[in-house]
Short mmCIF file of C-alpha atoms and ligand atoms in Angstrom, two decimals:
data_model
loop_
_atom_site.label_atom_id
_atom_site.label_comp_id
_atom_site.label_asym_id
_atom_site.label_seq_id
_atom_site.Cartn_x
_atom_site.Cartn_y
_atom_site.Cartn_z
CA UNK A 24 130.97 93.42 104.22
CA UNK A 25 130.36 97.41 104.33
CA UNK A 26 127.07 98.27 106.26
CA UNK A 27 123.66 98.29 104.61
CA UNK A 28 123.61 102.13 104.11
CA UNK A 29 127.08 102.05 102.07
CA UNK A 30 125.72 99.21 100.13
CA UNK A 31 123.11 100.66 98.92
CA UNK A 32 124.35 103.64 98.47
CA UNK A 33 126.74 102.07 96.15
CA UNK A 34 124.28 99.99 94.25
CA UNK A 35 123.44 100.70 90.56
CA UNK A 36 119.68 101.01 90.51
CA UNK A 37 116.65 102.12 88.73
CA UNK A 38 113.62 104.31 89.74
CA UNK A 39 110.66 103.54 87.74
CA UNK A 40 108.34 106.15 89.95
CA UNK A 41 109.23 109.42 90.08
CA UNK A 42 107.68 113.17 89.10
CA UNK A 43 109.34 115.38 87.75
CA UNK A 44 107.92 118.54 89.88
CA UNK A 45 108.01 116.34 92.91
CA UNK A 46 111.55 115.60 92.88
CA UNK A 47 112.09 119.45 92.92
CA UNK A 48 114.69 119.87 95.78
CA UNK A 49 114.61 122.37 98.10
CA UNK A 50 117.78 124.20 96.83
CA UNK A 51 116.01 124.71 93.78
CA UNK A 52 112.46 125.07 94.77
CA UNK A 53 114.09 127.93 96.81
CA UNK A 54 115.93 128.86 93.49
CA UNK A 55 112.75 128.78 91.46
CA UNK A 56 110.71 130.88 94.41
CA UNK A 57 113.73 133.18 94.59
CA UNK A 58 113.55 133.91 90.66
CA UNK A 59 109.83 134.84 91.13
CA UNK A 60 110.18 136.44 94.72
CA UNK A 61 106.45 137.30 96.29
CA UNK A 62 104.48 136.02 93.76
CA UNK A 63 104.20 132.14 95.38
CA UNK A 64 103.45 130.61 98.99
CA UNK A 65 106.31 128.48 98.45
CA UNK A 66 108.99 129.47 101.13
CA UNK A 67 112.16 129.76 99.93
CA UNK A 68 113.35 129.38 103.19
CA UNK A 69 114.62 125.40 103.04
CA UNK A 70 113.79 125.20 107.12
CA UNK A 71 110.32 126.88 106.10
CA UNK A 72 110.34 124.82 103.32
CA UNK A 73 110.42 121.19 105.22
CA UNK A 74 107.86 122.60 106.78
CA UNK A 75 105.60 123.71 104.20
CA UNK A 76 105.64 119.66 103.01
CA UNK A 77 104.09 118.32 106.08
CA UNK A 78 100.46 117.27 104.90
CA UNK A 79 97.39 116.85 106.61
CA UNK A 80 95.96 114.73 103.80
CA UNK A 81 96.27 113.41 100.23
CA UNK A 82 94.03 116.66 99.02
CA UNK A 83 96.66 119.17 100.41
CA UNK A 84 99.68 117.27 99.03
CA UNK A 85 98.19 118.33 95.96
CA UNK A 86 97.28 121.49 96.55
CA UNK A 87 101.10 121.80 98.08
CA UNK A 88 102.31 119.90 94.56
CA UNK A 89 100.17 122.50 92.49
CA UNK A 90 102.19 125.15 94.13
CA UNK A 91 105.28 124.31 93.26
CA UNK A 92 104.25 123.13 89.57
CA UNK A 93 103.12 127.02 89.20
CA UNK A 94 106.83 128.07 89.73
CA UNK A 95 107.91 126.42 86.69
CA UNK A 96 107.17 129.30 84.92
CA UNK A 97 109.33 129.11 81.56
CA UNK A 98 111.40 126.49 79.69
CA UNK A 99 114.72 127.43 81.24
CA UNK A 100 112.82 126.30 84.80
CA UNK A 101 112.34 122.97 83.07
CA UNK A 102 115.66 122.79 81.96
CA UNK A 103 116.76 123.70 85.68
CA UNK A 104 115.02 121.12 87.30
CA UNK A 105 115.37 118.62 84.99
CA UNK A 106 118.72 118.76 84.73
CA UNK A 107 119.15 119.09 88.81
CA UNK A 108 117.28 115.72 89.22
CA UNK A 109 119.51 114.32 87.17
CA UNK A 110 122.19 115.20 89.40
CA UNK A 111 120.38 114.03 92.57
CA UNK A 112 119.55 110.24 90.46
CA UNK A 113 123.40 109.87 89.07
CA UNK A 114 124.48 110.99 93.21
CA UNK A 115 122.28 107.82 94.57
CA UNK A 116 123.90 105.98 91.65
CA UNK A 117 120.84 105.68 89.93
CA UNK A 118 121.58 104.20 86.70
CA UNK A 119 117.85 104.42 84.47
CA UNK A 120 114.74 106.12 86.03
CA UNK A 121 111.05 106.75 84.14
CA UNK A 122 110.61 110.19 85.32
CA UNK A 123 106.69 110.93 85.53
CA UNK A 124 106.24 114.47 83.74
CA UNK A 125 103.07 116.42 83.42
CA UNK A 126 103.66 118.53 80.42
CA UNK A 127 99.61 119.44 80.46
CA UNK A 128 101.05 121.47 84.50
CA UNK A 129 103.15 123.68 82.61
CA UNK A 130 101.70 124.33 78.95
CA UNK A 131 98.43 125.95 81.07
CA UNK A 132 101.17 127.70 82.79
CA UNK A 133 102.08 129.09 79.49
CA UNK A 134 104.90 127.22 78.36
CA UNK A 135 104.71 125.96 74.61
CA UNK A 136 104.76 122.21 74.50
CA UNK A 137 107.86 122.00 72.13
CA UNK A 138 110.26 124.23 74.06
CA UNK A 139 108.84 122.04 76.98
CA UNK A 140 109.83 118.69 75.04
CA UNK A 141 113.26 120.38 73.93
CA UNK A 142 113.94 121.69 77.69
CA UNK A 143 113.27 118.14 79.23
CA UNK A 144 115.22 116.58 75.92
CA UNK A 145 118.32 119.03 76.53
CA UNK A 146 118.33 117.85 80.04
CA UNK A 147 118.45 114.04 79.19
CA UNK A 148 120.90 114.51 77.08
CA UNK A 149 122.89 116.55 79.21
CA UNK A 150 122.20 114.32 82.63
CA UNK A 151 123.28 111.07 80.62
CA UNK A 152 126.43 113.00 79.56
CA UNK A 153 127.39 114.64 82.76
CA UNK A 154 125.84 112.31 85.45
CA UNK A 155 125.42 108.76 83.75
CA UNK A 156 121.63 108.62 84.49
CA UNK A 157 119.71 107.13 81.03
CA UNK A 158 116.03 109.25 81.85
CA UNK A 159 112.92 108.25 79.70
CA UNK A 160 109.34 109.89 80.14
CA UNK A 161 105.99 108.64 81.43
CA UNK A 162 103.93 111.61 80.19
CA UNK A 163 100.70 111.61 82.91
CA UNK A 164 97.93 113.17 82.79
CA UNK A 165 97.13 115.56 86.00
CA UNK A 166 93.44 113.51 87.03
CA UNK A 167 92.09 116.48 88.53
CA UNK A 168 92.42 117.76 85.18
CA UNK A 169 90.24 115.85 83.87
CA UNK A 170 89.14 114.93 79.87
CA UNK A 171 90.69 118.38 78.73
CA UNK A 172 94.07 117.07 80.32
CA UNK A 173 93.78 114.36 79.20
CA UNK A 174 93.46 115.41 75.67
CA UNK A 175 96.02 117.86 76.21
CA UNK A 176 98.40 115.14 77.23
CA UNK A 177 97.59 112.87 74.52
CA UNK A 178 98.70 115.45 71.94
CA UNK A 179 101.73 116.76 73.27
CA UNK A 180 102.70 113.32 73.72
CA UNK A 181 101.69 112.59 69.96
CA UNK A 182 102.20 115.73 68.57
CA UNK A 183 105.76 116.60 69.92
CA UNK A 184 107.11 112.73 71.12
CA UNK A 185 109.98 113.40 72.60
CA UNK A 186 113.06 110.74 71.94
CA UNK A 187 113.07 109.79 75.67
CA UNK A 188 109.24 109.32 75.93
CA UNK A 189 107.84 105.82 77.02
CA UNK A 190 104.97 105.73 78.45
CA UNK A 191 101.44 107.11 79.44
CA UNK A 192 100.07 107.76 83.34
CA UNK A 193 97.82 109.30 85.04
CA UNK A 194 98.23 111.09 88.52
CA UNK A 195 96.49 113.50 90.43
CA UNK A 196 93.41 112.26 92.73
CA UNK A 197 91.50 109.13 92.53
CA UNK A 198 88.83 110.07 94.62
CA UNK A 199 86.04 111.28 92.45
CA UNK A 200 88.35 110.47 89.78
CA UNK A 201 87.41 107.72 87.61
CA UNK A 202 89.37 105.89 85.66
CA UNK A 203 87.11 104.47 83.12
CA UNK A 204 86.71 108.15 81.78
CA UNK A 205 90.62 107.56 80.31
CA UNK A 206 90.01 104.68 78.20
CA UNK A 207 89.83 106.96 74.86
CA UNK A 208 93.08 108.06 75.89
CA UNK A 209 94.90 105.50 76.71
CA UNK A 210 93.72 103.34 73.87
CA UNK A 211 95.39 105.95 71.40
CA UNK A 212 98.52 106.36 73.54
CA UNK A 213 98.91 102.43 73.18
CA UNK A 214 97.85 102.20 69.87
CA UNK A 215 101.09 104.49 69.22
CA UNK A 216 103.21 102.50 71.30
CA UNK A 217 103.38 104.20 74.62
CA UNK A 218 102.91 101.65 77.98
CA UNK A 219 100.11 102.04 80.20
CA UNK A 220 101.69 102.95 83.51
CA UNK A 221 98.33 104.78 85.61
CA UNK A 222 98.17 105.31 89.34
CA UNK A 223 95.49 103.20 91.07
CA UNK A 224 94.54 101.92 94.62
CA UNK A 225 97.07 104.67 96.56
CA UNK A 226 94.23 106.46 97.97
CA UNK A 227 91.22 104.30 96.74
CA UNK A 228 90.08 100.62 97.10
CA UNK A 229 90.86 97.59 94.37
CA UNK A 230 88.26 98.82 92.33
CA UNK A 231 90.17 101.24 90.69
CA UNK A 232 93.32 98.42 90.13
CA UNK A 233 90.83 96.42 88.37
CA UNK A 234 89.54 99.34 86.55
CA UNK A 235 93.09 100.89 85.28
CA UNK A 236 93.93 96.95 84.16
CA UNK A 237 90.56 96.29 82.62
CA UNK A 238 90.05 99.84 81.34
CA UNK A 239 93.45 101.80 80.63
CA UNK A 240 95.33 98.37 79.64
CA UNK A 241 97.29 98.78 82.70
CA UNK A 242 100.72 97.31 82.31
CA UNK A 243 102.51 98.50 85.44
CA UNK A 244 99.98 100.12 88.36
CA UNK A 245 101.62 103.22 90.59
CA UNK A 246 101.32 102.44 93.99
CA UNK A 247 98.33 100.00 93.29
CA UNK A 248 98.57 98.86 97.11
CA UNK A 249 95.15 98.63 98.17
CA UNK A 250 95.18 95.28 96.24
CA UNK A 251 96.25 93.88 99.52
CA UNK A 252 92.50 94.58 100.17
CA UNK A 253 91.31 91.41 97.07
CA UNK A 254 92.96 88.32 97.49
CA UNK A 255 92.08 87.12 93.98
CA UNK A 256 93.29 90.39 92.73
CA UNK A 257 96.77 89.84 93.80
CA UNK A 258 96.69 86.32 92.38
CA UNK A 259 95.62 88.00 88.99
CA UNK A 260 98.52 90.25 89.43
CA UNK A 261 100.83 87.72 90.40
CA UNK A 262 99.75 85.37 87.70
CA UNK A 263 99.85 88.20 84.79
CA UNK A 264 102.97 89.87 86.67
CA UNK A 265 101.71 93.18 86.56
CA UNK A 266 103.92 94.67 88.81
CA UNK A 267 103.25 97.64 91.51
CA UNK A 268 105.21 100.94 91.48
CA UNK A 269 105.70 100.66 95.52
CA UNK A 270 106.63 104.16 97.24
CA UNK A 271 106.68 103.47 100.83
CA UNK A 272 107.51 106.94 102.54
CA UNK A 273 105.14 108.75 99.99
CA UNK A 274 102.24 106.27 101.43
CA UNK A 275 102.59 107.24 105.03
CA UNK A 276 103.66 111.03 103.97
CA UNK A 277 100.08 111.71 102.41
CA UNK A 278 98.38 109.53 104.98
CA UNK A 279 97.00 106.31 102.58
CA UNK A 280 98.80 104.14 104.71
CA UNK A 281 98.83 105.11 108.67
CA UNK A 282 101.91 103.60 110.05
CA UNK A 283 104.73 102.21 107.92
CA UNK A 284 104.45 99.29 110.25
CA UNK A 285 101.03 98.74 108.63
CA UNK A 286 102.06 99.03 104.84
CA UNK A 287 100.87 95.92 102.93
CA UNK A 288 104.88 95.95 100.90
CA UNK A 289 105.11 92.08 102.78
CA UNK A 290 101.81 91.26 102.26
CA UNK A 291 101.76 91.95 98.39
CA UNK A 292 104.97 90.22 97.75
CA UNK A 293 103.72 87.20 99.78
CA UNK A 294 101.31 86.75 97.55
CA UNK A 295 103.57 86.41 94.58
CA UNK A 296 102.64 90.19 92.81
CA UNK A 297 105.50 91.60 91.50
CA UNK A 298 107.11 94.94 93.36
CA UNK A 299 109.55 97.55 92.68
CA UNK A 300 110.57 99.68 95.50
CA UNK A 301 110.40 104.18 94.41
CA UNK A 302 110.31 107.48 95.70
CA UNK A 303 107.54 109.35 94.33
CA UNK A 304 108.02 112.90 95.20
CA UNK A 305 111.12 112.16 97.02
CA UNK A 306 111.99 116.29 98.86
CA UNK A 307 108.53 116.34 99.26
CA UNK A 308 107.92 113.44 101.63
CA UNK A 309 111.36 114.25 102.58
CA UNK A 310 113.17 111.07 101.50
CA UNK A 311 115.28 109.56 98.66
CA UNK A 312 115.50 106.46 96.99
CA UNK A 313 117.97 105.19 98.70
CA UNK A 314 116.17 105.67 102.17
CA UNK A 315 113.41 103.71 100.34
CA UNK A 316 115.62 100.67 99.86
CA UNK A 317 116.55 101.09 103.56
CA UNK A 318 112.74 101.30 104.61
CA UNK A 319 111.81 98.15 102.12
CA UNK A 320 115.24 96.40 103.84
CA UNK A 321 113.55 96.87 107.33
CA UNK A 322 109.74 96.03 106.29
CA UNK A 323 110.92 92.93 104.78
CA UNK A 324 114.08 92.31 106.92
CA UNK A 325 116.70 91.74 103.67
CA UNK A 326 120.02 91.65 103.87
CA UNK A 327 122.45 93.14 101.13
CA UNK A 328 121.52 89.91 98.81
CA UNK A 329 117.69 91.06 99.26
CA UNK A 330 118.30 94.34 98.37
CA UNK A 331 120.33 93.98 94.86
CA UNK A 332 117.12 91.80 94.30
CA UNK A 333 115.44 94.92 95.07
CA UNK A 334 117.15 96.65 92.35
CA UNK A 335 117.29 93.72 90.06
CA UNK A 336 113.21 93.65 90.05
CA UNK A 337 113.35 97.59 88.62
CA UNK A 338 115.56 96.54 85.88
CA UNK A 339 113.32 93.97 85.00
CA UNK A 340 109.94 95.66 85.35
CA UNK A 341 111.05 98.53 83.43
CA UNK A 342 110.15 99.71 79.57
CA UNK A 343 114.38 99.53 79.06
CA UNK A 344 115.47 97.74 75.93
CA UNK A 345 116.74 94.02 76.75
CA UNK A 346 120.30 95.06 76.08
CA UNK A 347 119.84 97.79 78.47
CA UNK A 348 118.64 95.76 80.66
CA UNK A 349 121.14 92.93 80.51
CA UNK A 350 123.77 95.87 81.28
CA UNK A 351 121.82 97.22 84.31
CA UNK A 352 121.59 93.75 85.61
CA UNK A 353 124.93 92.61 85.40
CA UNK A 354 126.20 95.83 86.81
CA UNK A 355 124.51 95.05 89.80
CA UNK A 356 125.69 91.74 90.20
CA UNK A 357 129.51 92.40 89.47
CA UNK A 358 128.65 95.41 92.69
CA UNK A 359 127.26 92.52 94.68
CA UNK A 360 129.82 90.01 94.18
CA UNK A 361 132.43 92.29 95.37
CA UNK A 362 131.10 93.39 98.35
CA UNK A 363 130.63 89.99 99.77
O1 LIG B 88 101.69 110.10 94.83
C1 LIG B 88 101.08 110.71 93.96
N1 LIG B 88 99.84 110.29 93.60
C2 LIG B 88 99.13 110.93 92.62
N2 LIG B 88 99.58 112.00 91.96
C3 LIG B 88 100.81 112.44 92.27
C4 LIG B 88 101.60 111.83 93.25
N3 LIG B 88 102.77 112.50 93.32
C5 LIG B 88 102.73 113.48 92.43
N4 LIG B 88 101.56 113.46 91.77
C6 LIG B 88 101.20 114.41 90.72
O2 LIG B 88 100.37 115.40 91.20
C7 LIG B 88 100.07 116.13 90.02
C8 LIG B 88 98.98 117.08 90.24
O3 LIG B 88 97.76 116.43 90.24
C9 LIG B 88 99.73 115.07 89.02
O4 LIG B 88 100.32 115.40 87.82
C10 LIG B 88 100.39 113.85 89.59
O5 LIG B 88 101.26 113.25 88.66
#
């Protein structure tokens, strides 16, 4: 039996939250900066760089994320980086993620919305090809953005719906943030078929769970752990198997949770609510995936059967076609069998 670390290293799996910005890696953050020298803060320098993601709170992580969404300047950034995660996913043998993408970020920035769609399109295409990784988009909308992002969002995603788009979010703040404010929004995006994927309860209280499921139609909830805070709230979540998008590192990185020790992972899945286990903004909070499965192994002491559940759960909470599923899923049980 190899060690935990090669195990999971070696085990197909599936990200279901992830940004596309935020899994910029340093090599080409530094690349981007490099192609527009002195006009960013964003070191090149990847020592600097570590560096320059250390937050003091969730406000400057997205004042830091904003900085690095303004180097994507053009489509053949997108292309770059879209590409490049691809890369990084099929490395970790990631298998299927639902990358969260922003498109409202970089159309401001001045990039039309189509050669946005057919840069992040070429990429798929290109990642399934070269790497093996099957992306789809969440299209969010930035919530600090508010209504005119969210309209902005809404069309793109309408107007231009790319093959490899699934779903609808919403990132960015909560704080002063409301969800309720959405509901338009979302009601369209499902009405066309999109799932309702929004981030709630990372840096506020249940209220805002309740309000993205009663509200925005939430089918999935990024993050979502303050519902560790409202007992009957996890036995509603448990009972209509809403699942949480968990992202450990990213937690204690922008300071909602205060120790890792402390994060309410055990507590959640205790109570029966369904949990996948992501990395968020993984160079940013200076982790991967597959340190995330490590991190979830220790919180909830599994061994190598535990953490091909781990993966299993992904498949299953994902937007992925039931054949595509079934494939996932029996990948990762032919990987498990033969490393007992
Ligand atoms: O952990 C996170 N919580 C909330 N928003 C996030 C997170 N990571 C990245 N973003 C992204 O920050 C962008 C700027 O507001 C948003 O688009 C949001 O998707």
């Amino acid at each position: 039996m190899t060690d935990l670390t090669s195990f999971i290293a070696g085990l197909p799996k599936a990200e279901l939250h992830v940004h596309h910005v935020g899994s910029a890696s340093p090599r080409i953050v530094a690349e981007l900066a490099a192609r527009h020298e002195g006009s960013s803060p964003v070191p090149a320098d990847p020592e600097l760089l570590a560096k320059y993601f250390e937050f003091r709170d969730f406000a400057h992580f997205i004042e830091v994320y904003l900085s690095v969404v303004d180097l994507i300047r053009d489509d053949e950034d997108v292309r770059l980086l879209t590409y490049e995660i691809g890369r990084e996913l099929g490395r970790q043998n990631v298998r299927y993620a639902e990358l969260t993408v922003t498109p409202y970020s970089s159309v401001r920035r001045g990039i039309a919305a189509k050669a946005f769609c057919e840069a992040i399109e070429d990429a798929r295409t290109a990642a399934a090809r070269d790497f093996g990784v099957d992306l789809r988009w969440c299209f969010d909308i930035p919530g600090e953005g508010g209504l005119p992002a969210a309209d902005q969002t809404l069309r793109i995603a309408l107007d231009e719906r790319p093959d490899g788009l699934i779903s609808f979010g919403l990132g960015g703040p909560e704080i002063g943030v409301p969800r309720q404010q959405f509901k338009p929004y979302f009601d369209q995006a499902r009405a066309a078929g999109l799932h309702s994927v929004p981030h709630a309860g990372e840096t506020t209280g249940p209220e805002t769970i309740w309000d993205a499921i009663r509200e925005l139609g939430a089918e999935r909830i990024g993050h979502g752990i303050s519902a560790a805070q409202d007992e009957q709230l996890m036995a509603y979540l448990a009972e209509h198997q809403i699942p949480l998008e968990v992202c450990p590192t990213s937690n204690l990185r922008t300071r909602a949770v205060a120790d890792l020790d402390e994060h309410p992972i055990g507590r959640l899945i205790a109570a029966g609510v369904p949990v996948s286990v992501n990395s968020d903004d993984p160079p940013m909070f200076g982790t991967t995936l597959e340190q995330e499965y490590a991190t979830a192994a220790r919180l909830l002491n599994l061994d190598a059967t535990g953490v091909a559940g781990l993966a299993r759960t992904a498949v299953r909470h994902s937007f992925r076609t039931a054949d595509g599923k079934a494939t996932l899923l029996a990948e990762i049980d032919a990987y498990a069998a033969a490393q007992r």
